mmCIF file of C-alpha atoms in Angstrom:
data_model
loop_
_atom_site.group_PDB
_atom_site.id
_atom_site.type_symbol
_atom_site.label_atom_id
_atom_site.label_comp_id
_atom_site.label_asym_id
_atom_site.label_seq_id
_atom_site.Cartn_x
_atom_site.Cartn_y
_atom_site.Cartn_z
ATOM 1 C CA MET X 1 -11.030 -5.361 20.379
ATOM 2 C CA ALA X 2 -10.240 -3.767 23.708
ATOM 3 C CA THR X 3 -8.499 -5.547 26.536
ATOM 4 C CA THR X 4 -7.804 -4.704 30.148
ATOM 5 C CA PRO X 5 -4.791 -2.377 30.366
ATOM 6 C CA PRO X 6 -1.672 -3.925 31.811
ATOM 7 C CA GLU X 7 -1.120 -3.432 35.509
ATOM 8 C CA THR X 8 2.468 -2.393 34.898
ATOM 9 C CA VAL X 9 4.157 -0.641 32.050
ATOM 10 C CA PRO X 10 5.525 -3.210 29.585
ATOM 11 C CA GLU X 11 9.287 -3.357 29.463
ATOM 12 C CA PRO X 12 10.870 -2.342 26.130
ATOM 13 C CA ASP X 13 13.366 -4.704 24.558
ATOM 14 C CA ALA X 14 16.727 -4.748 26.339
ATOM 15 C CA ASP X 15 18.474 -3.327 23.270
ATOM 16 C CA THR X 16 16.271 -0.232 23.255
ATOM 17 C CA ALA X 17 15.549 0.202 26.969
ATOM 18 C CA PRO X 18 18.388 2.698 27.570
ATOM 19 C CA LEU X 19 17.028 5.602 25.571
ATOM 20 C CA LYS X 20 20.234 6.801 23.956
ATOM 21 C CA GLY X 21 20.743 8.782 20.763
ATOM 22 C CA GLY X 22 18.238 10.699 18.646
ATOM 23 C CA SER X 23 15.584 13.133 19.786
ATOM 24 C CA VAL X 24 13.622 12.406 22.942
ATOM 25 C CA THR X 25 10.439 11.891 20.884
ATOM 26 C CA GLN X 26 12.184 9.515 18.487
ATOM 27 C CA ARG X 27 13.551 7.472 21.382
ATOM 28 C CA ALA X 28 10.050 7.202 22.829
ATOM 29 C CA ILE X 29 8.734 6.061 19.469
ATOM 30 C CA GLU X 30 11.373 3.354 19.242
ATOM 31 C CA ALA X 31 10.644 2.209 22.793
ATOM 32 C CA ILE X 32 6.917 1.793 22.082
ATOM 33 C CA LYS X 33 7.661 -0.006 18.825
ATOM 34 C CA ALA X 34 9.989 -2.349 20.753
ATOM 35 C CA MET X 35 7.192 -3.171 23.225
ATOM 36 C CA ILE X 36 4.992 -4.167 20.280
ATOM 37 C CA THR X 37 7.755 -6.108 18.513
ATOM 38 C CA GLU X 38 8.530 -8.085 21.672
ATOM 39 C CA GLY X 39 4.856 -8.850 22.260
ATOM 40 C CA ASN X 40 4.559 -6.789 25.451
ATOM 41 C CA LEU X 41 1.905 -4.776 23.677
ATOM 42 C CA THR X 42 -0.363 -6.688 21.297
ATOM 43 C CA PRO X 43 -2.840 -5.670 18.563
ATOM 44 C CA GLY X 44 -5.992 -4.240 20.151
ATOM 45 C CA GLN X 45 -4.374 -3.727 23.578
ATOM 46 C CA ARG X 46 -4.685 -0.462 25.441
ATOM 47 C CA LEU X 47 -1.465 1.366 26.305
ATOM 48 C CA PRO X 48 -0.610 2.442 29.839
ATOM 49 C CA THR X 49 -1.448 6.073 30.496
ATOM 50 C CA GLU X 50 0.653 8.767 28.906
ATOM 51 C CA ARG X 51 1.870 9.742 32.366
ATOM 52 C CA ASP X 52 2.929 6.208 33.323
ATOM 53 C CA LEU X 53 4.775 5.693 30.053
ATOM 54 C CA ALA X 54 6.558 9.018 30.384
ATOM 55 C CA VAL X 55 7.663 8.228 33.945
ATOM 56 C CA HIS X 56 8.766 4.722 32.992
ATOM 57 C CA LEU X 57 10.884 5.963 30.081
ATOM 58 C CA GLY X 58 12.179 8.996 31.950
ATOM 59 C CA ILE X 59 10.899 11.596 29.491
ATOM 60 C CA SER X 60 8.442 14.484 29.595
ATOM 61 C CA ARG X 61 4.759 13.972 28.974
ATOM 62 C CA SER X 62 4.896 16.377 26.043
ATOM 63 C CA SER X 63 7.533 14.203 24.324
ATOM 64 C CA MET X 64 5.486 11.089 25.020
ATOM 65 C CA ARG X 65 2.421 12.845 23.596
ATOM 66 C CA GLU X 66 4.333 13.653 20.398
ATOM 67 C CA ALA X 67 5.533 10.051 20.100
ATOM 68 C CA ILE X 68 1.986 8.720 20.457
ATOM 69 C CA ARG X 69 0.715 11.243 17.913
ATOM 70 C CA ALA X 70 3.395 10.198 15.414
ATOM 71 C CA LEU X 71 2.587 6.499 15.810
ATOM 72 C CA THR X 72 -1.100 7.291 15.413
ATOM 73 C CA VAL X 73 -0.505 9.072 12.111
ATOM 74 C CA ILE X 74 1.182 6.015 10.615
ATOM 75 C CA GLY X 75 -1.476 3.605 11.843
ATOM 76 C CA ILE X 76 0.322 1.828 14.676
ATOM 77 C CA LEU X 77 -1.726 3.401 17.474
ATOM 78 C CA GLU X 78 -5.245 4.795 17.602
ATOM 79 C CA SER X 79 -6.866 7.118 20.110
ATOM 80 C CA ARG X 80 -10.381 6.273 21.265
ATOM 81 C CA HIS X 81 -12.236 9.184 22.794
ATOM 82 C CA GLY X 82 -12.842 8.614 26.494
ATOM 83 C CA SER X 83 -11.159 5.241 26.435
ATOM 84 C CA GLY X 84 -7.451 5.735 25.834
ATOM 85 C CA VAL X 85 -4.810 4.862 23.258
ATOM 86 C CA TYR X 86 -4.704 1.402 21.714
ATOM 87 C CA VAL X 87 -2.453 -0.597 19.440
ATOM 88 C CA THR X 88 -4.285 -0.995 16.140
ATOM 89 C CA ASN X 89 -4.851 -4.355 14.486
ATOM 90 C CA LEU X 90 -1.664 -3.628 12.539
ATOM 91 C CA GLU X 91 -3.248 -4.422 9.204
ATOM 92 C CA ALA X 92 -0.849 -4.211 6.259
ATOM 93 C CA GLY X 93 -3.202 -1.983 4.261
ATOM 94 C CA ASP X 94 -3.273 0.632 7.006
ATOM 95 C CA LEU X 95 0.443 0.555 7.774
ATOM 96 C CA LEU X 96 1.457 0.727 4.112
ATOM 97 C CA ASP X 97 -0.990 3.455 3.155
ATOM 98 C CA THR X 98 1.858 5.962 2.819
ATOM 99 C CA PHE X 99 2.889 4.346 -0.475
ATOM 100 C CA GLY X 100 -0.195 5.903 -2.049
ATOM 101 C CA VAL X 101 0.654 9.324 -0.661
ATOM 102 C CA VAL X 102 4.193 9.173 -2.065
ATOM 103 C CA ALA X 103 2.880 8.109 -5.480
ATOM 104 C CA GLU X 104 0.334 10.923 -5.587
ATOM 105 C CA ILE X 105 2.753 13.757 -4.842
ATOM 106 C CA SER X 106 5.964 12.576 -6.485
ATOM 107 C CA PRO X 107 7.532 14.528 -9.373
ATOM 108 C CA LYS X 108 8.065 12.737 -12.685
ATOM 109 C CA PRO X 109 11.587 11.401 -11.975
ATOM 110 C CA ARG X 110 10.329 9.730 -8.807
ATOM 111 C CA LEU X 111 7.225 8.467 -10.626
ATOM 112 C CA ALA X 112 9.476 6.621 -13.053
ATOM 113 C CA GLU X 113 11.235 4.941 -10.132
ATOM 114 C CA LEU X 114 7.916 4.014 -8.532
ATOM 115 C CA LEU X 115 6.691 2.547 -11.817
ATOM 116 C CA GLU X 116 9.809 0.386 -11.912
ATOM 117 C CA VAL X 117 9.015 -0.877 -8.397
ATOM 118 C CA ARG X 118 5.397 -1.467 -9.383
ATOM 119 C CA ARG X 119 6.457 -3.434 -12.486
ATOM 120 C CA ILE X 120 8.583 -5.746 -10.362
ATOM 121 C CA LEU X 121 5.994 -6.288 -7.638
ATOM 122 C CA GLU X 122 2.874 -6.435 -9.763
ATOM 123 C CA SER X 123 4.340 -8.974 -12.151
ATOM 124 C CA SER X 124 5.182 -11.161 -9.146
ATOM 125 C CA ALA X 125 1.707 -10.720 -7.728
ATOM 126 C CA THR X 126 0.164 -11.669 -11.075
ATOM 127 C CA ALA X 127 2.299 -14.797 -11.275
ATOM 128 C CA LEU X 128 1.094 -15.793 -7.781
ATOM 129 C CA ALA X 129 -2.486 -15.093 -8.797
ATOM 130 C CA ALA X 130 -2.190 -17.437 -11.773
ATOM 131 C CA ALA X 131 -1.758 -20.325 -9.354
ATOM 132 C CA ARG X 132 -4.278 -19.165 -6.750
ATOM 133 C CA ILE X 133 -7.067 -17.271 -8.464
ATOM 134 C CA SER X 134 -10.600 -18.601 -7.967
ATOM 135 C CA ALA X 135 -13.321 -19.056 -10.552
ATOM 136 C CA SER X 136 -15.338 -16.198 -9.032
ATOM 137 C CA GLN X 137 -12.329 -13.877 -9.240
ATOM 138 C CA LEU X 138 -11.795 -14.828 -12.888
ATOM 139 C CA ALA X 139 -15.448 -13.944 -13.471
ATOM 140 C CA GLN X 140 -14.862 -10.554 -11.856
ATOM 141 C CA LEU X 141 -11.906 -9.918 -14.161
ATOM 142 C CA ALA X 142 -14.096 -10.712 -17.176
ATOM 143 C CA VAL X 143 -16.639 -8.113 -16.026
ATOM 144 C CA HIS X 144 -13.906 -5.487 -15.573
ATOM 145 C CA LEU X 145 -12.551 -6.284 -19.059
ATOM 146 C CA ASP X 146 -16.009 -5.858 -20.594
ATOM 147 C CA THR X 147 -16.356 -2.520 -18.842
ATOM 148 C CA MET X 148 -13.016 -1.354 -20.241
ATOM 149 C CA ARG X 149 -14.022 -2.443 -23.751
ATOM 150 C CA GLU X 150 -17.267 -0.496 -23.599
ATOM 151 C CA ALA X 151 -16.123 2.541 -21.598
ATOM 152 C CA GLU X 152 -15.846 5.837 -23.459
ATOM 153 C CA ASP X 153 -15.374 8.009 -20.391
ATOM 154 C CA PRO X 154 -11.755 8.026 -19.118
ATOM 155 C CA GLU X 155 -12.919 7.957 -15.485
ATOM 156 C CA GLU X 156 -15.042 4.874 -16.066
ATOM 157 C CA PHE X 157 -12.196 3.196 -17.900
ATOM 158 C CA LEU X 158 -9.761 3.999 -15.106
ATOM 159 C CA ALA X 159 -12.109 2.692 -12.426
ATOM 160 C CA ALA X 160 -12.468 -0.634 -14.247
ATOM 161 C CA ASP X 161 -8.695 -0.726 -14.860
ATOM 162 C CA MET X 162 -7.952 -0.313 -11.162
ATOM 163 C CA ALA X 163 -10.594 -2.832 -10.163
ATOM 164 C CA PHE X 164 -9.043 -5.330 -12.578
ATOM 165 C CA HIS X 165 -5.611 -5.028 -10.951
ATOM 166 C CA ARG X 166 -7.047 -4.980 -7.452
ATOM 167 C CA THR X 167 -8.805 -8.289 -8.064
ATOM 168 C CA ILE X 168 -5.526 -9.830 -9.243
ATOM 169 C CA THR X 169 -3.474 -8.651 -6.259
ATOM 170 C CA GLN X 170 -6.154 -9.922 -3.901
ATOM 171 C CA ALA X 171 -6.090 -13.266 -5.695
ATOM 172 C CA ALA X 172 -2.346 -13.471 -5.079
ATOM 173 C CA GLY X 173 -3.164 -14.136 -1.423
ATOM 174 C CA ASN X 174 -0.497 -11.878 0.089
ATOM 175 C CA GLU X 175 -1.982 -8.995 2.048
ATOM 176 C CA ALA X 176 1.241 -7.014 2.377
ATOM 177 C CA LEU X 177 2.071 -7.326 -1.333
ATOM 178 C CA ALA X 178 -1.489 -6.308 -2.250
ATOM 179 C CA ALA X 179 -1.275 -3.237 -0.013
ATOM 180 C CA ILE X 180 1.994 -2.057 -1.556
ATOM 181 C CA VAL X 181 0.796 -2.556 -5.146
ATOM 182 C CA GLU X 182 -2.466 -0.822 -4.323
ATOM 183 C CA GLY X 183 -0.540 2.151 -2.970
ATOM 184 C CA LEU X 184 1.619 2.344 -6.078
ATOM 185 C CA SER X 185 -1.491 2.133 -8.260
ATOM 186 C CA SER X 186 -3.448 4.877 -6.511
ATOM 187 C CA ARG X 187 -6.062 6.688 -8.527
ATOM 188 C CA THR X 188 -4.200 10.000 -8.635
ATOM 189 C CA PHE X 189 -0.900 8.340 -9.569
ATOM 190 C CA ARG X 190 -2.369 6.410 -12.466
ATOM 191 C CA ALA X 191 -4.568 9.281 -13.639
ATOM 192 C CA ARG X 192 -1.522 11.539 -13.923
ATOM 193 C CA VAL X 193 0.176 9.022 -16.195
ATOM 194 C CA ARG X 194 -2.968 8.258 -18.173
ATOM 195 C CA ARG X 195 -3.585 11.884 -19.133
ATOM 196 C CA GLY X 196 -0.284 11.953 -21.010
ATOM 197 C CA ARG X 197 -0.719 8.555 -22.614
ATOM 198 C CA GLN X 198 -4.179 9.221 -24.046
ATOM 199 C CA GLU X 199 -2.626 11.213 -26.891
ATOM 200 C CA ALA X 200 -0.897 8.021 -28.041
ATOM 201 C CA ASP X 201 -4.242 6.150 -28.227
ATOM 202 C CA ALA X 202 -3.433 4.339 -24.989
ATOM 203 C CA PHE X 203 -6.859 2.872 -24.244
ATOM 204 C CA PRO X 204 -6.960 0.300 -27.093
ATOM 205 C CA ARG X 205 -3.435 -0.849 -26.281
ATOM 206 C CA THR X 206 -4.297 -1.063 -22.588
ATOM 207 C CA ARG X 207 -7.324 -3.237 -23.357
ATOM 208 C CA GLU X 208 -5.094 -5.614 -25.344
ATOM 209 C CA GLU X 209 -2.546 -5.748 -22.511
ATOM 210 C CA HIS X 210 -5.257 -6.565 -19.987
ATOM 211 C CA THR X 211 -6.653 -9.254 -22.238
ATOM 212 C CA ARG X 212 -3.251 -10.943 -22.397
ATOM 213 C CA ILE X 213 -3.013 -10.871 -18.614
ATOM 214 C CA TYR X 214 -6.521 -12.318 -18.316
ATOM 215 C CA ARG X 215 -5.785 -15.172 -20.753
ATOM 216 C CA ALA X 216 -2.634 -16.101 -18.839
ATOM 217 C CA LEU X 217 -4.629 -16.234 -15.596
ATOM 218 C CA VAL X 218 -7.388 -18.343 -17.176
ATOM 219 C CA ASN X 219 -4.699 -20.749 -18.408
ATOM 220 C CA ARG X 220 -3.119 -20.683 -14.923
ATOM 221 C CA ASP X 221 0.266 -19.971 -16.467
ATOM 222 C CA PRO X 222 2.388 -18.073 -13.881
ATOM 223 C CA GLU X 223 5.252 -17.196 -16.241
ATOM 224 C CA ALA X 224 2.963 -15.957 -19.009
ATOM 225 C CA ALA X 225 1.045 -13.944 -16.408
ATOM 226 C CA ARG X 226 4.277 -12.474 -15.047
ATOM 227 C CA ALA X 227 5.471 -11.474 -18.523
ATOM 228 C CA ALA X 228 2.123 -9.966 -19.527
ATOM 229 C CA ALA X 229 1.905 -7.887 -16.339
ATOM 230 C CA ALA X 230 5.514 -6.728 -16.634
ATOM 231 C CA ALA X 231 4.945 -5.677 -20.268
ATOM 232 C CA HIS X 232 1.785 -3.791 -19.290
ATOM 233 C CA VAL X 233 3.410 -1.719 -16.563
ATOM 234 C CA GLY X 234 6.624 -1.482 -18.555
ATOM 235 C CA ALA X 235 4.803 0.253 -21.400
ATOM 236 C CA VAL X 236 3.736 3.065 -19.047
ATOM 237 C CA GLU X 237 7.226 3.202 -17.556
ATOM 238 C CA GLU X 238 8.839 3.462 -20.995
ATOM 239 C CA TRP X 239 6.481 6.291 -22.015
ATOM 240 C CA LEU X 240 7.186 8.255 -18.853
ATOM 241 C CA ARG X 241 10.943 7.893 -19.186
ATOM 242 C CA GLY X 242 10.616 9.166 -22.739
ATOM 243 C CA GLN X 243 8.820 12.236 -21.435
ATOM 244 C CA LEU X 244 11.654 12.853 -18.986
ATOM 245 C CA GLU X 245 14.243 12.692 -21.787
ATOM 246 C CA GLU X 246 12.289 15.299 -23.784
#
């Protein structure tokens, strides 16, 4: 939504108002973030003009432009052609999208670390889902399981695998947690690991692991769900660490 721009430039928080330390662009970034944090700029609100902000903060327009561009890249601001620059809705999925980028480009040692993080977070999300999942979401999981049982093509299997986990994290009812796990489970990240595991007949084992997760969710048993999810991700993590040792 768009709102009328403020008549005056919002004041940054008192702690960040004196722009001291760091590059000029970084100081401008921190000042804009402070305006949002303090509620002087709200989701969907249009920013003052680039010129007014630059004058208010005592910096050049080029530095302000760079600050706005940087905040746009990470999803905090958005530029609307012919209308101005706005604060986004600050959705967790948009702001945490960089997790997926890191997972996709990381070398194997970092992948192992990310798998460890995913194991911790996804097992917690699965435990939450055990208490909150709906009947319709359980039905969706059953469909994804059937697809994995019947799939012969790795791409089809992987798509059903990811949909299975996405349904669980959505059922957990925590948008931020779901966004982080989704980023760590990005298609490229998981495909890179899958390619190596296929030699060890990974698909049948993965089907069994998913079935154990599903049964724990049907029984609404948070601890069993947590353990099954941790074992599932842990198996991939253990394989990858073994590859690193070799």
